[in-house]
Amino acid sequence: MWLLHTETLKLHTFLSDPPDYVILSHTWGTDEVAFEEMGQPQVTERLGYRKVAKCCVQARKDGYDWAWIDTCCIDKGSSAESSEAINSIYDWYWSAATCYVYLADCEVIDDFEESRWFKRGSTLQELLAPNVVEFYNRSWGFLGSKERLAHQVATRTKIAVRYLRDRNMIHSACLATKFH
């Protein structure tokens, strides 16, 4: 697993037992920074890089030295690594200390439920797997936690509040509930 150091923005690999890290859930833009581009000086002006840098700033404020961001922490040039990422992603979200959800199309809480982030296929696992989920607007202003916004998230996603508040409950949900 590759992690990004939140101070240096350099990638490091951890073969087992990674340190505590935050994980970023977001919608991809047209200007994302890929694994092989990290560390190149010309990428620092791109919007995708600014998103990575702001995530790392927030992580440092919260006391974390490491972050995982799908755009730049997966070596997509390696089929073995891409395959590992696909097979491990739920576990990585589960193991993250905190999941930051960056809503690029949201400035105020009134925009929250209309964010395109809710329309993605991977939103489900990124909401349910992490223990702590925090939502941030396009300016990296804190909108609220999954706990605090549970009723709004439930309204938008049709996921029952009890599953949002206790990630272990989904494992005991009946099949009909899981596929509802």
PDB file of C-alpha atoms in Angstrom:
ATOM      1  CA  MET A   1       0.000   0.000   0.000  1.00  0.00           C
ATOM      2  CA  TRP A   2       1.347   3.380  -0.999  1.00  0.00           C
ATOM      3  CA  LEU A   3       0.754   6.287   1.385  1.00  0.00           C
ATOM      4  CA  LEU A   4       1.455   9.957   0.935  1.00  0.00           C
ATOM      5  CA  HIS A   5       3.430  11.709   3.659  1.00  0.00           C
ATOM      6  CA  THR A   6       1.286  14.694   4.626  1.00  0.00           C
ATOM      7  CA  GLU A   7       4.229  17.037   5.193  1.00  0.00           C
ATOM      8  CA  THR A   8       6.521  16.187   2.268  1.00  0.00           C
ATOM      9  CA  LEU A   9       3.843  14.919  -0.163  1.00  0.00           C
ATOM     10  CA  LYS A  10       6.193  12.069  -1.037  1.00  0.00           C
ATOM     11  CA  LEU A  11       4.939   8.523  -1.585  1.00  0.00           C
ATOM     12  CA  HIS A  12       6.111   5.658   0.616  1.00  0.00           C
ATOM     13  CA  THR A  13       5.200   1.992   0.388  1.00  0.00           C
ATOM     14  CA  PHE A  14       4.115  -0.109   3.357  1.00  0.00           C
ATOM     15  CA  LEU A  15       4.138  -3.846   2.775  1.00  0.00           C
ATOM     16  CA  SER A  16       2.351  -4.643   6.035  1.00  0.00           C
ATOM     17  CA  ASP A  17       0.982  -2.843   9.085  1.00  0.00           C
ATOM     18  CA  PRO A  18       0.683   0.678   7.676  1.00  0.00           C
ATOM     19  CA  PRO A  19       0.667   3.577  10.144  1.00  0.00           C
ATOM     20  CA  ASP A  20      -2.556   5.461  10.904  1.00  0.00           C
ATOM     21  CA  TYR A  21      -3.753   7.292   7.817  1.00  0.00           C
ATOM     22  CA  VAL A  22      -6.630   9.325   6.470  1.00  0.00           C
ATOM     23  CA  ILE A  23      -8.300   8.354   3.235  1.00  0.00           C
ATOM     24  CA  LEU A  24      -9.866  10.717   0.705  1.00  0.00           C
ATOM     25  CA  SER A  25     -13.192  10.079  -0.968  1.00  0.00           C
ATOM     26  CA  HIS A  26     -13.879  12.472  -3.835  1.00  0.00           C
ATOM     27  CA  THR A  27     -15.083  12.834  -7.383  1.00  0.00           C
ATOM     28  CA  TRP A  28     -12.435  12.857 -10.044  1.00  0.00           C
ATOM     29  CA  GLY A  29     -11.837  16.021 -12.033  1.00  0.00           C
ATOM     30  CA  THR A  30     -10.139  16.454 -15.389  1.00  0.00           C
ATOM     31  CA  ASP A  31      -6.840  17.552 -13.853  1.00  0.00           C
ATOM     32  CA  GLU A  32      -5.989  14.788 -11.366  1.00  0.00           C
ATOM     33  CA  VAL A  33      -2.379  13.946 -10.511  1.00  0.00           C
ATOM     34  CA  ALA A  34      -1.376  10.333 -11.128  1.00  0.00           C
ATOM     35  CA  PHE A  35       1.071   8.172  -9.172  1.00  0.00           C
ATOM     36  CA  GLU A  36       3.906   8.636 -11.656  1.00  0.00           C
ATOM     37  CA  GLU A  37       3.461  12.430 -11.669  1.00  0.00           C
ATOM     38  CA  MET A  38       3.807  12.948  -7.926  1.00  0.00           C
ATOM     39  CA  GLY A  39       7.003  14.810  -7.165  1.00  0.00           C
ATOM     40  CA  GLN A  40       7.185  16.513 -10.552  1.00  0.00           C
ATOM     41  CA  PRO A  41       7.343  20.296 -10.035  1.00  0.00           C
ATOM     42  CA  GLN A  42       5.022  21.132 -12.941  1.00  0.00           C
ATOM     43  CA  VAL A  43       2.023  19.406 -11.321  1.00  0.00           C
ATOM     44  CA  THR A  44       1.816  21.779  -8.357  1.00  0.00           C
ATOM     45  CA  GLU A  45      -0.379  24.256 -10.274  1.00  0.00           C
ATOM     46  CA  ARG A  46      -3.000  21.678 -11.219  1.00  0.00           C
ATOM     47  CA  LEU A  47      -6.364  21.553  -9.448  1.00  0.00           C
ATOM     48  CA  GLY A  48      -5.897  17.869  -8.692  1.00  0.00           C
ATOM     49  CA  TYR A  49      -2.622  18.591  -6.918  1.00  0.00           C
ATOM     50  CA  ARG A  50      -4.218  21.361  -4.877  1.00  0.00           C
ATOM     51  CA  LYS A  51      -6.871  18.884  -3.737  1.00  0.00           C
ATOM     52  CA  VAL A  52      -4.116  16.458  -2.654  1.00  0.00           C
ATOM     53  CA  ALA A  53      -2.183  19.228  -0.883  1.00  0.00           C
ATOM     54  CA  LYS A  54      -5.280  20.533   0.952  1.00  0.00           C
ATOM     55  CA  CYS A  55      -6.155  17.002   2.052  1.00  0.00           C
ATOM     56  CA  CYS A  56      -2.657  16.675   3.496  1.00  0.00           C
ATOM     57  CA  VAL A  57      -2.944  20.043   5.268  1.00  0.00           C
ATOM     58  CA  GLN A  58      -6.203  18.910   6.888  1.00  0.00           C
ATOM     59  CA  ALA A  59      -4.649  15.575   7.844  1.00  0.00           C
ATOM     60  CA  ARG A  60      -1.717  17.338   9.531  1.00  0.00           C
ATOM     61  CA  LYS A  61      -4.148  19.594  11.424  1.00  0.00           C
ATOM     62  CA  ASP A  62      -5.863  16.430  12.628  1.00  0.00           C
ATOM     63  CA  GLY A  63      -2.540  14.883  13.686  1.00  0.00           C
ATOM     64  CA  TYR A  64      -1.994  12.417  10.824  1.00  0.00           C
ATOM     65  CA  ASP A  65       1.289  11.951   8.976  1.00  0.00           C
ATOM     66  CA  TRP A  66      -0.107   9.765   6.199  1.00  0.00           C
ATOM     67  CA  ALA A  67      -2.889   9.920   3.620  1.00  0.00           C
ATOM     68  CA  TRP A  68      -4.227   7.613   0.922  1.00  0.00           C
ATOM     69  CA  ILE A  69      -5.743   9.156  -2.199  1.00  0.00           C
ATOM     70  CA  ASP A  70      -6.760   6.908  -5.076  1.00  0.00           C
ATOM     71  CA  THR A  71      -5.588   9.242  -7.846  1.00  0.00           C
ATOM     72  CA  CYS A  72      -1.958   9.277  -6.726  1.00  0.00           C
ATOM     73  CA  CYS A  73      -1.491   6.281  -4.406  1.00  0.00           C
ATOM     74  CA  ILE A  74      -2.172   3.535  -6.948  1.00  0.00           C
ATOM     75  CA  ASP A  75       0.456   2.747  -9.571  1.00  0.00           C
ATOM     76  CA  LYS A  76      -1.945   2.191 -12.452  1.00  0.00           C
ATOM     77  CA  GLY A  77       0.996   1.202 -14.660  1.00  0.00           C
ATOM     78  CA  SER A  78       1.297  -2.013 -12.666  1.00  0.00           C
ATOM     79  CA  SER A  79      -1.513  -4.477 -13.330  1.00  0.00           C
ATOM     80  CA  ALA A  80      -0.638  -6.368 -10.130  1.00  0.00           C
ATOM     81  CA  GLU A  81      -0.893  -3.201  -8.065  1.00  0.00           C
ATOM     82  CA  SER A  82      -4.130  -2.116  -9.743  1.00  0.00           C
ATOM     83  CA  SER A  83      -5.594  -5.551  -9.054  1.00  0.00           C
ATOM     84  CA  GLU A  84      -4.488  -5.413  -5.408  1.00  0.00           C
ATOM     85  CA  ALA A  85      -6.094  -1.987  -5.028  1.00  0.00           C
ATOM     86  CA  ILE A  86      -9.404  -3.179  -6.472  1.00  0.00           C
ATOM     87  CA  ASN A  87      -9.424  -6.170  -4.125  1.00  0.00           C
ATOM     88  CA  SER A  88      -8.282  -4.205  -1.057  1.00  0.00           C
ATOM     89  CA  ILE A  89     -10.170  -0.927  -1.329  1.00  0.00           C
ATOM     90  CA  TYR A  90     -12.940  -1.799   1.143  1.00  0.00           C
ATOM     91  CA  ASP A  91     -10.354  -2.944   3.693  1.00  0.00           C
ATOM     92  CA  TRP A  92      -8.350   0.246   3.182  1.00  0.00           C
ATOM     93  CA  TYR A  93     -11.439   2.361   3.854  1.00  0.00           C
ATOM     94  CA  TRP A  94     -12.288   0.167   6.858  1.00  0.00           C
ATOM     95  CA  SER A  95      -8.764   0.566   8.293  1.00  0.00           C
ATOM     96  CA  ALA A  96      -8.458   4.311   7.756  1.00  0.00           C
ATOM     97  CA  ALA A  97      -8.438   6.424  10.901  1.00  0.00           C
ATOM     98  CA  THR A  98     -10.688   8.966   9.169  1.00  0.00           C
ATOM     99  CA  CYS A  99     -12.263   9.311   5.752  1.00  0.00           C
ATOM    100  CA  TYR A 100     -12.439  12.837   4.358  1.00  0.00           C
ATOM    101  CA  VAL A 101     -15.185  13.320   1.789  1.00  0.00           C
ATOM    102  CA  TYR A 102     -14.298  16.263  -0.443  1.00  0.00           C
ATOM    103  CA  LEU A 103     -17.372  17.716  -2.145  1.00  0.00           C
ATOM    104  CA  ALA A 104     -15.967  19.817  -4.997  1.00  0.00           C
ATOM    105  CA  ASP A 105     -19.427  21.001  -6.029  1.00  0.00           C
ATOM    106  CA  CYS A 106     -20.628  22.027  -2.579  1.00  0.00           C
ATOM    107  CA  GLU A 107     -20.001  25.275  -0.731  1.00  0.00           C
ATOM    108  CA  VAL A 108     -22.749  25.395   1.904  1.00  0.00           C
ATOM    109  CA  ILE A 109     -24.630  22.706   3.779  1.00  0.00           C
ATOM    110  CA  ASP A 110     -27.744  23.426   1.689  1.00  0.00           C
ATOM    111  CA  ASP A 111     -25.853  22.052  -1.364  1.00  0.00           C
ATOM    112  CA  PHE A 112     -24.813  18.906   0.488  1.00  0.00           C
ATOM    113  CA  GLU A 113     -27.507  16.460  -0.638  1.00  0.00           C
ATOM    114  CA  GLU A 114     -27.208  17.550  -4.278  1.00  0.00           C
ATOM    115  CA  SER A 115     -23.495  16.824  -4.569  1.00  0.00           C
ATOM    116  CA  ARG A 116     -22.506  14.577  -7.472  1.00  0.00           C
ATOM    117  CA  TRP A 117     -20.456  12.584  -4.951  1.00  0.00           C
ATOM    118  CA  PHE A 118     -23.675  10.807  -3.944  1.00  0.00           C
ATOM    119  CA  LYS A 119     -24.183   9.561  -7.526  1.00  0.00           C
ATOM    120  CA  ARG A 120     -20.973   7.510  -7.685  1.00  0.00           C
ATOM    121  CA  GLY A 121     -20.966   3.731  -7.456  1.00  0.00           C
ATOM    122  CA  SER A 122     -18.197   3.665  -4.853  1.00  0.00           C
ATOM    123  CA  THR A 123     -20.020   6.024  -2.483  1.00  0.00           C
ATOM    124  CA  LEU A 124     -21.659   3.117  -0.665  1.00  0.00           C
ATOM    125  CA  GLN A 125     -18.461   1.449   0.549  1.00  0.00           C
ATOM    126  CA  GLU A 126     -16.830   4.809   1.228  1.00  0.00           C
ATOM    127  CA  LEU A 127     -19.730   5.713   3.535  1.00  0.00           C
ATOM    128  CA  LEU A 128     -20.117   2.375   5.290  1.00  0.00           C
ATOM    129  CA  ALA A 129     -16.565   1.041   5.713  1.00  0.00           C
ATOM    130  CA  PRO A 130     -14.835   3.884   7.600  1.00  0.00           C
ATOM    131  CA  ASN A 131     -15.613   4.395  11.252  1.00  0.00           C
ATOM    132  CA  VAL A 132     -15.199   8.178  11.006  1.00  0.00           C
ATOM    133  CA  VAL A 133     -16.314  10.142   7.938  1.00  0.00           C
ATOM    134  CA  GLU A 134     -15.986  13.922   7.682  1.00  0.00           C
ATOM    135  CA  PHE A 135     -17.471  16.021   4.888  1.00  0.00           C
ATOM    136  CA  TYR A 136     -15.650  19.063   3.489  1.00  0.00           C
ATOM    137  CA  ASN A 137     -16.798  21.650   0.967  1.00  0.00           C
ATOM    138  CA  ARG A 138     -14.902  22.901  -2.095  1.00  0.00           C
ATOM    139  CA  SER A 139     -12.917  25.315   0.106  1.00  0.00           C
ATOM    140  CA  TRP A 140     -12.046  22.555   2.602  1.00  0.00           C
ATOM    141  CA  GLY A 141     -14.473  24.016   5.117  1.00  0.00           C
ATOM    142  CA  PHE A 142     -15.879  21.404   7.495  1.00  0.00           C
ATOM    143  CA  LEU A 143     -19.548  20.625   6.779  1.00  0.00           C
ATOM    144  CA  GLY A 144     -20.059  17.924   9.385  1.00  0.00           C
ATOM    145  CA  SER A 145     -19.435  14.310  10.267  1.00  0.00           C
ATOM    146  CA  LYS A 146     -21.303  11.242   9.067  1.00  0.00           C
ATOM    147  CA  GLU A 147     -22.647  10.977  12.600  1.00  0.00           C
ATOM    148  CA  ARG A 148     -23.967  14.544  12.626  1.00  0.00           C
ATOM    149  CA  LEU A 149     -25.293  14.451   9.061  1.00  0.00           C
ATOM    150  CA  ALA A 150     -26.662  10.896   9.295  1.00  0.00           C
ATOM    151  CA  HIS A 151     -30.281  11.873   8.648  1.00  0.00           C
ATOM    152  CA  GLN A 152     -29.387  13.937   5.569  1.00  0.00           C
ATOM    153  CA  VAL A 153     -27.141  11.166   4.252  1.00  0.00           C
ATOM    154  CA  ALA A 154     -29.878   8.596   4.900  1.00  0.00           C
ATOM    155  CA  THR A 155     -32.435  10.723   3.038  1.00  0.00           C
ATOM    156  CA  ARG A 156     -30.116  11.081   0.048  1.00  0.00           C
ATOM    157  CA  THR A 157     -28.796   7.498  -0.089  1.00  0.00           C
ATOM    158  CA  LYS A 158     -31.709   5.504   1.371  1.00  0.00           C
ATOM    159  CA  ILE A 159     -29.215   3.857   3.765  1.00  0.00           C
ATOM    160  CA  ALA A 160     -30.779   3.458   7.208  1.00  0.00           C
ATOM    161  CA  VAL A 161     -29.295   5.730   9.875  1.00  0.00           C
ATOM    162  CA  ARG A 162     -28.391   2.738  12.073  1.00  0.00           C
ATOM    163  CA  TYR A 163     -25.991   1.461   9.379  1.00  0.00           C
ATOM    164  CA  LEU A 164     -24.420   4.892   9.011  1.00  0.00           C
ATOM    165  CA  ARG A 165     -23.881   5.203  12.746  1.00  0.00           C
ATOM    166  CA  ASP A 166     -22.536   1.684  13.364  1.00  0.00           C
ATOM    167  CA  ARG A 167     -20.486   0.187  10.555  1.00  0.00           C
ATOM    168  CA  ASN A 168     -20.601  -3.269  12.125  1.00  0.00           C
ATOM    169  CA  MET A 169     -24.381  -3.481  11.771  1.00  0.00           C
ATOM    170  CA  ILE A 170     -24.223  -3.875   7.985  1.00  0.00           C
ATOM    171  CA  HIS A 171     -22.681  -7.327   8.466  1.00  0.00           C
ATOM    172  CA  SER A 172     -25.818  -8.532  10.233  1.00  0.00           C
ATOM    173  CA  ALA A 173     -28.272  -6.895   7.826  1.00  0.00           C
ATOM    174  CA  CYS A 174     -30.489  -9.256   5.862  1.00  0.00           C
ATOM    175  CA  LEU A 175     -29.781  -9.681   2.161  1.00  0.00           C
ATOM    176  CA  ALA A 176     -32.915  -7.765   1.168  1.00  0.00           C
ATOM    177  CA  THR A 177     -31.694  -4.756   3.158  1.00  0.00           C
ATOM    178  CA  LYS A 178     -28.255  -4.920   1.584  1.00  0.00           C
ATOM    179  CA  PHE A 179     -29.741  -4.888  -1.918  1.00  0.00           C
ATOM    180  CA  HIS A 180     -32.540  -2.383  -1.239  1.00  0.00           C
TER     181      HIS A 180
END
